[in-house]
């Protein structure tokens, strides 16, 4: 594996899942693989699960780990070419990136959408600058348009808990007080479309995702209809994608909050969310605390997805 930014980079899904379950049985099986190798994790945005799970995965593989929080203890970085740097950013990303590459063997980058320019966000400018200029294998710890480590962990979790070969998986929009990027829903849709699951996306009108991520999924604007017979419910907020509404909140309709009302029409579905979750906005207390909530095992599988990806990146050095 050269870089890891999307589902295509993981290759054959069955092979990847087999590797994930192998590692889950013995997390330290490949502890010698990363000896004298260094992972650098670069965070332009906040993190809890990604930071902890990826660092744990690196330690499982025997790697050294360097963590850098941009704008918190590091120089503020300019990202645009052609800018006269007479402001508060004394260093340019195009010098910083190759310097970072000098100190490590693998680089993980976390950089969210800014919602200032859809073209800039969807061109993944920052992530692609690291790929182009670092001289190291690069993997996404969430970028503007995708969160592949999360989606791989989601897939592992569904495979563990599914009771039928082809489960019905529903991804539902839910309200949130702030505009959130489309990275998680985009990525989840992309990974689900790579399986043979019965995959449905439900959201209010105006919250359509980029068609290249929606793919072959069925889009249903009636949430209750979408939930009928579901085996897994994946809740997530995202801001509008289309037209001049990009990055905007169009609705805070609490009728879309996942509650016992919606879950009652499912096939005793498991509830999933990438976390952190706004209780009683995204999901009610009763649903997230129910026996069918698998958000904690889902989060635990972030360590496994990261270990598989790092293992493959190291093997490709």
Coordinates of C-alpha atoms in Angstrom, one line a residue:
X1 CA 0.0 0.0 0.0
X2 CA 1.5 3.4 -1.1
X3 CA -1.1 5.7 0.6
X4 CA -4.5 5.3 2.3
X5 CA -7.2 7.8 1.6
X6 CA -10.3 5.8 0.4
X7 CA -11.8 2.4 0.1
X8 CA -10.0 1.7 -3.2
X9 CA -6.7 1.8 -1.4
X10 CA -7.5 -1.1 0.9
X11 CA -7.9 -3.5 -2.1
X12 CA -9.9 -6.6 -1.7
X13 CA -12.4 -6.1 1.2
X14 CA -12.6 -9.7 2.2
X15 CA -8.8 -10.0 2.4
X16 CA -8.7 -6.8 4.5
X17 CA -11.4 -8.1 6.8
X18 CA -9.7 -11.4 7.3
X19 CA -6.5 -9.5 8.2
X20 CA -8.5 -7.3 10.7
X21 CA -10.0 -10.4 12.5
X22 CA -6.5 -12.0 12.5
X23 CA -5.1 -8.9 14.2
X24 CA -8.0 -8.7 16.6
X25 CA -7.1 -12.2 17.9
X26 CA -3.5 -11.1 18.5
X27 CA -2.9 -7.4 18.4
X28 CA 0.8 -7.7 18.9
X29 CA 1.5 -10.4 16.3
X30 CA 3.4 -8.0 14.1
X31 CA 5.1 -6.0 16.9
X32 CA 8.6 -6.5 15.3
X33 CA 7.4 -5.1 11.9
X34 CA 7.6 -1.5 13.0
X35 CA 10.8 -1.7 15.0
X36 CA 12.9 1.5 14.4
X37 CA 10.1 2.9 12.3
X38 CA 8.4 6.2 13.2
X39 CA 4.8 7.4 12.7
X40 CA 4.2 11.1 12.6
X41 CA 0.5 12.1 13.3
X42 CA -0.4 15.6 12.2
X43 CA -3.6 17.2 13.5
X44 CA -5.0 20.3 12.0
X45 CA -8.2 19.5 14.0
X46 CA -9.3 18.1 17.3
X47 CA -9.4 14.3 17.9
X48 CA -10.0 11.7 20.6
X49 CA -10.7 8.3 19.0
X50 CA -8.5 8.9 16.0
X51 CA -5.6 10.1 18.1
X52 CA -5.8 7.3 20.7
X53 CA -6.6 4.4 18.4
X54 CA -4.0 5.3 15.8
X55 CA -1.3 5.8 18.3
X56 CA -2.2 2.5 20.0
X57 CA -2.1 0.7 16.6
X58 CA 1.4 2.1 16.0
X59 CA 2.5 0.8 19.4
X60 CA 1.0 -2.6 18.6
X61 CA 3.3 -2.7 15.6
X62 CA 6.4 -1.6 17.6
X63 CA 6.6 1.9 16.0
X64 CA 7.8 5.1 17.6
X65 CA 5.2 7.9 17.5
X66 CA 5.4 11.7 17.1
X67 CA 2.3 13.7 17.5
X68 CA 2.1 17.3 16.2
X69 CA -0.9 19.6 16.8
X70 CA -0.8 22.4 14.2
X71 CA -1.5 25.8 15.8
X72 CA -0.9 24.4 19.3
X73 CA 2.8 24.5 20.0
X74 CA 3.8 24.6 16.3
X75 CA 4.2 27.6 13.9
X76 CA 1.0 28.6 12.2
X77 CA 1.2 27.4 8.7
X78 CA 0.2 29.1 5.4
X79 CA -1.3 26.7 3.0
X80 CA -1.9 28.8 -0.1
X81 CA 0.7 29.6 -2.8
X82 CA 1.2 33.2 -4.0
X83 CA 0.3 34.6 -0.6
X84 CA 2.5 37.5 0.7
X85 CA 3.3 36.1 4.1
X86 CA 3.1 39.3 6.2
X87 CA 0.5 38.0 8.6
X88 CA 0.5 35.7 11.6
X89 CA 1.7 32.6 9.7
X90 CA 5.5 32.5 9.6
X91 CA 6.0 29.1 7.9
X92 CA 4.6 27.6 4.6
X93 CA 3.2 24.1 4.5
X94 CA 5.4 23.5 1.4
X95 CA 8.5 23.8 3.5
X96 CA 7.1 22.2 6.6
X97 CA 5.9 19.1 4.8
X98 CA 9.3 17.9 3.5
X99 CA 10.9 18.7 6.8
X100 CA 8.3 16.6 8.6
X101 CA 9.1 13.8 6.2
X102 CA 12.7 13.9 7.2
X103 CA 11.8 12.8 10.8
X104 CA 9.5 9.8 10.1
X105 CA 8.6 6.8 7.9
X106 CA 4.8 7.2 7.7
X107 CA 2.6 10.3 8.1
X108 CA -1.0 10.5 9.2
X109 CA -2.9 13.7 8.5
X110 CA -6.2 15.0 9.9
X111 CA -7.6 18.1 8.2
X112 CA -11.3 18.9 8.1
X113 CA -13.3 20.8 5.4
X114 CA -13.3 24.5 5.9
X115 CA -16.6 25.2 4.3
X116 CA -15.1 28.3 2.7
X117 CA -14.8 26.9 -0.8
X118 CA -16.3 23.6 -1.9
X119 CA -13.8 23.1 -4.7
X120 CA -10.9 23.6 -2.3
X121 CA -12.3 21.1 0.2
X122 CA -13.3 18.5 -2.4
X123 CA -9.8 18.7 -4.1
X124 CA -8.3 17.7 -0.7
X125 CA -5.6 20.3 -1.1
X126 CA -3.9 19.8 2.3
X127 CA -3.9 16.0 2.2
X128 CA -2.7 15.9 -1.4
X129 CA 0.2 18.4 -0.6
X130 CA 1.4 15.9 2.0
X131 CA 1.2 13.0 -0.5
X132 CA 3.1 15.1 -3.1
X133 CA 5.8 16.7 -1.0
X134 CA 6.5 14.6 2.1
X135 CA 8.3 11.7 0.4
X136 CA 6.6 9.3 2.8
X137 CA 3.5 7.1 2.7
X138 CA 0.5 9.2 3.8
X139 CA -2.8 8.0 5.3
X140 CA -5.9 10.0 6.1
X141 CA -7.0 10.4 9.7
X142 CA -10.0 12.3 8.3
X143 CA -9.9 14.7 5.5
X144 CA -12.4 17.1 4.0
X145 CA -14.3 14.5 2.1
X146 CA -13.6 11.1 3.7
X147 CA -12.8 9.3 7.0
X148 CA -11.6 5.9 5.8
X149 CA -10.2 4.6 9.1
X150 CA -13.6 5.2 10.7
X151 CA -15.5 3.6 7.7
X152 CA -13.2 0.5 7.8
X153 CA -13.9 0.1 11.5
X154 CA -17.6 0.5 10.8
X155 CA -17.4 -2.3 8.2
X156 CA -15.5 -4.5 10.7
X157 CA -18.2 -3.9 13.3
X158 CA -21.1 -4.7 10.9
X159 CA -19.4 -7.9 9.9
X160 CA -19.0 -8.9 13.5
X161 CA -22.7 -8.2 14.4
X162 CA -24.6 -9.0 11.3
X163 CA -27.1 -11.9 11.5
X164 CA -27.7 -12.3 7.8
X165 CA -25.4 -12.4 4.8
X166 CA -26.9 -9.3 3.3
X167 CA -28.1 -6.9 6.1
X168 CA -30.1 -3.8 5.5
X169 CA -27.9 -0.8 6.5
X170 CA -29.5 2.6 6.8
X171 CA -27.5 5.8 7.2
X172 CA -29.7 8.6 8.5
X173 CA -29.1 12.3 8.8
X174 CA -29.9 13.7 12.2
X175 CA -30.0 17.3 13.5
X176 CA -27.0 19.1 15.0
X177 CA -26.5 22.7 16.3
X178 CA -23.4 23.2 14.2
X179 CA -22.6 22.6 10.5
X180 CA -20.5 19.4 10.2
X181 CA -18.5 18.1 7.2
X182 CA -19.7 15.4 4.9
X183 CA -16.5 13.3 5.4
X184 CA -18.0 10.6 7.6
X185 CA -21.3 10.1 5.6
X186 CA -19.4 10.3 2.3
X187 CA -16.9 7.7 3.5
X188 CA -19.5 5.4 5.1
X189 CA -21.5 5.5 1.8
X190 CA -18.4 4.7 -0.2
X191 CA -17.5 1.7 1.9
X192 CA -21.0 0.4 2.1
X193 CA -21.3 0.6 -1.7
X194 CA -18.2 -1.6 -1.9
X195 CA -20.1 -4.4 -0.2
X196 CA -23.3 -6.2 -1.3
X197 CA -25.3 -4.9 1.6
X198 CA -28.8 -3.5 1.1
X199 CA -27.8 0.2 1.7
X200 CA -30.2 3.1 2.1
X201 CA -29.5 6.8 2.8
X202 CA -32.2 8.9 4.4
X203 CA -32.2 12.7 4.9
X204 CA -34.4 15.7 4.5
X205 CA -34.5 17.3 1.0
X206 CA -31.6 19.6 0.5
X207 CA -29.1 17.4 2.2
X208 CA -28.1 15.4 -0.9
X209 CA -24.5 14.2 -0.8
X210 CA -22.1 14.2 -3.7
X211 CA -23.5 11.7 -6.2
X212 CA -20.1 10.0 -6.5
X213 CA -20.4 8.9 -2.9
X214 CA -24.1 8.1 -3.0
X215 CA -23.3 5.6 -5.7
X216 CA -25.9 2.8 -6.0
X217 CA -27.5 3.5 -2.6
X218 CA -31.2 4.0 -2.4
X219 CA -32.1 7.5 -1.2
X220 CA -35.3 7.8 0.8
X221 CA -36.6 11.1 2.1
X222 CA -39.1 9.5 4.4
X223 CA -37.0 8.4 7.5
X224 CA -39.7 6.0 8.9
X225 CA -40.0 4.3 5.6
X226 CA -36.2 4.0 5.3
X227 CA -36.0 2.4 8.8
X228 CA -38.4 -0.4 8.0
X229 CA -36.7 -3.7 8.4
X230 CA -33.3 -2.2 9.0
X231 CA -30.6 -4.4 10.6
X232 CA -28.2 -1.5 11.3
X233 CA -28.9 2.2 11.7
X234 CA -26.0 4.6 11.3
X235 CA -26.8 8.1 12.4
X236 CA -24.8 11.2 11.4
X237 CA -25.3 14.8 10.8
X238 CA -23.8 16.7 7.9
X239 CA -24.2 20.1 6.4
X240 CA -25.6 20.8 3.0
X241 CA -23.4 19.9 0.0
X242 CA -25.3 21.3 -3.0
X243 CA -25.0 24.7 -4.7
X244 CA -24.8 27.9 -2.7
X245 CA -26.0 26.0 0.4
X246 CA -22.6 24.3 0.8
X247 CA -21.7 24.1 4.5
X248 CA -25.0 25.5 5.6
X249 CA -27.5 24.2 8.2
X250 CA -30.9 23.9 6.4
X251 CA -32.8 22.1 9.2
X252 CA -32.7 21.3 12.9
X253 CA -35.9 19.2 12.8
X254 CA -35.9 17.1 15.9
X255 CA -38.3 14.7 14.3
X256 CA -35.1 13.2 12.7
X257 CA -33.5 12.5 16.1
X258 CA -33.2 8.7 16.3
X259 CA -35.5 7.5 19.1
X260 CA -37.5 4.5 20.1
X261 CA -40.2 5.6 17.6
X262 CA -37.9 5.0 14.6
X263 CA -36.1 2.0 16.0
X264 CA -39.5 0.2 16.6
X265 CA -40.0 -0.3 12.8
X266 CA -36.5 -1.8 12.3
X267 CA -35.5 -5.5 12.5
X268 CA -34.3 -4.9 16.1
X269 CA -31.5 -2.9 14.5
X270 CA -28.1 -2.2 16.0
X271 CA -27.5 1.5 16.5
X272 CA -24.1 3.0 15.3
X273 CA -22.4 6.4 15.4
X274 CA -18.8 7.4 14.9
X275 CA -18.8 9.5 18.1
X276 CA -18.7 12.1 19.6
X277 CA -22.5 12.2 19.6
X278 CA -24.8 15.0 20.8
X279 CA -27.4 13.2 22.9
X280 CA -31.0 14.1 22.3
X281 CA -30.0 15.8 19.1
X282 CA -28.6 12.9 17.1
X283 CA -30.0 10.1 19.2
X284 CA -32.0 9.8 22.5
X285 CA -30.5 8.6 25.7
X286 CA -32.7 5.5 25.5
X287 CA -31.4 4.4 22.1
X288 CA -27.7 5.0 22.7
X289 CA -27.9 3.3 26.1
X290 CA -29.9 0.3 24.8
X291 CA -28.4 -3.2 24.4
X292 CA -28.6 -2.7 20.6
X293 CA -26.2 0.3 20.7
X294 CA -22.8 -0.9 19.5
X295 CA -21.1 2.5 19.5
X296 CA -18.4 1.4 22.0
X297 CA -17.4 -1.8 20.1
X298 CA -17.5 0.3 16.9
X299 CA -15.0 2.8 18.5
X300 CA -12.8 -0.1 19.8
X301 CA -12.5 -1.3 16.2
X302 CA -10.7 1.9 15.3
X303 CA -7.6 0.4 16.8
X304 CA -8.0 -2.6 14.5
X305 CA -8.6 -0.7 11.3
X306 CA -5.6 1.5 12.0
X307 CA -3.4 -1.5 12.8
X308 CA -4.2 -3.1 9.4
X309 CA -3.6 0.1 7.5
X310 CA -0.3 0.9 9.3
X311 CA 0.9 -2.7 8.8
X312 CA 0.3 -2.5 5.1
X313 CA 2.0 0.9 4.8
X314 CA 5.1 -0.4 6.7
X315 CA 5.2 -3.5 4.5
X316 CA 5.2 -1.2 1.4
X317 CA 8.2 0.8 2.6

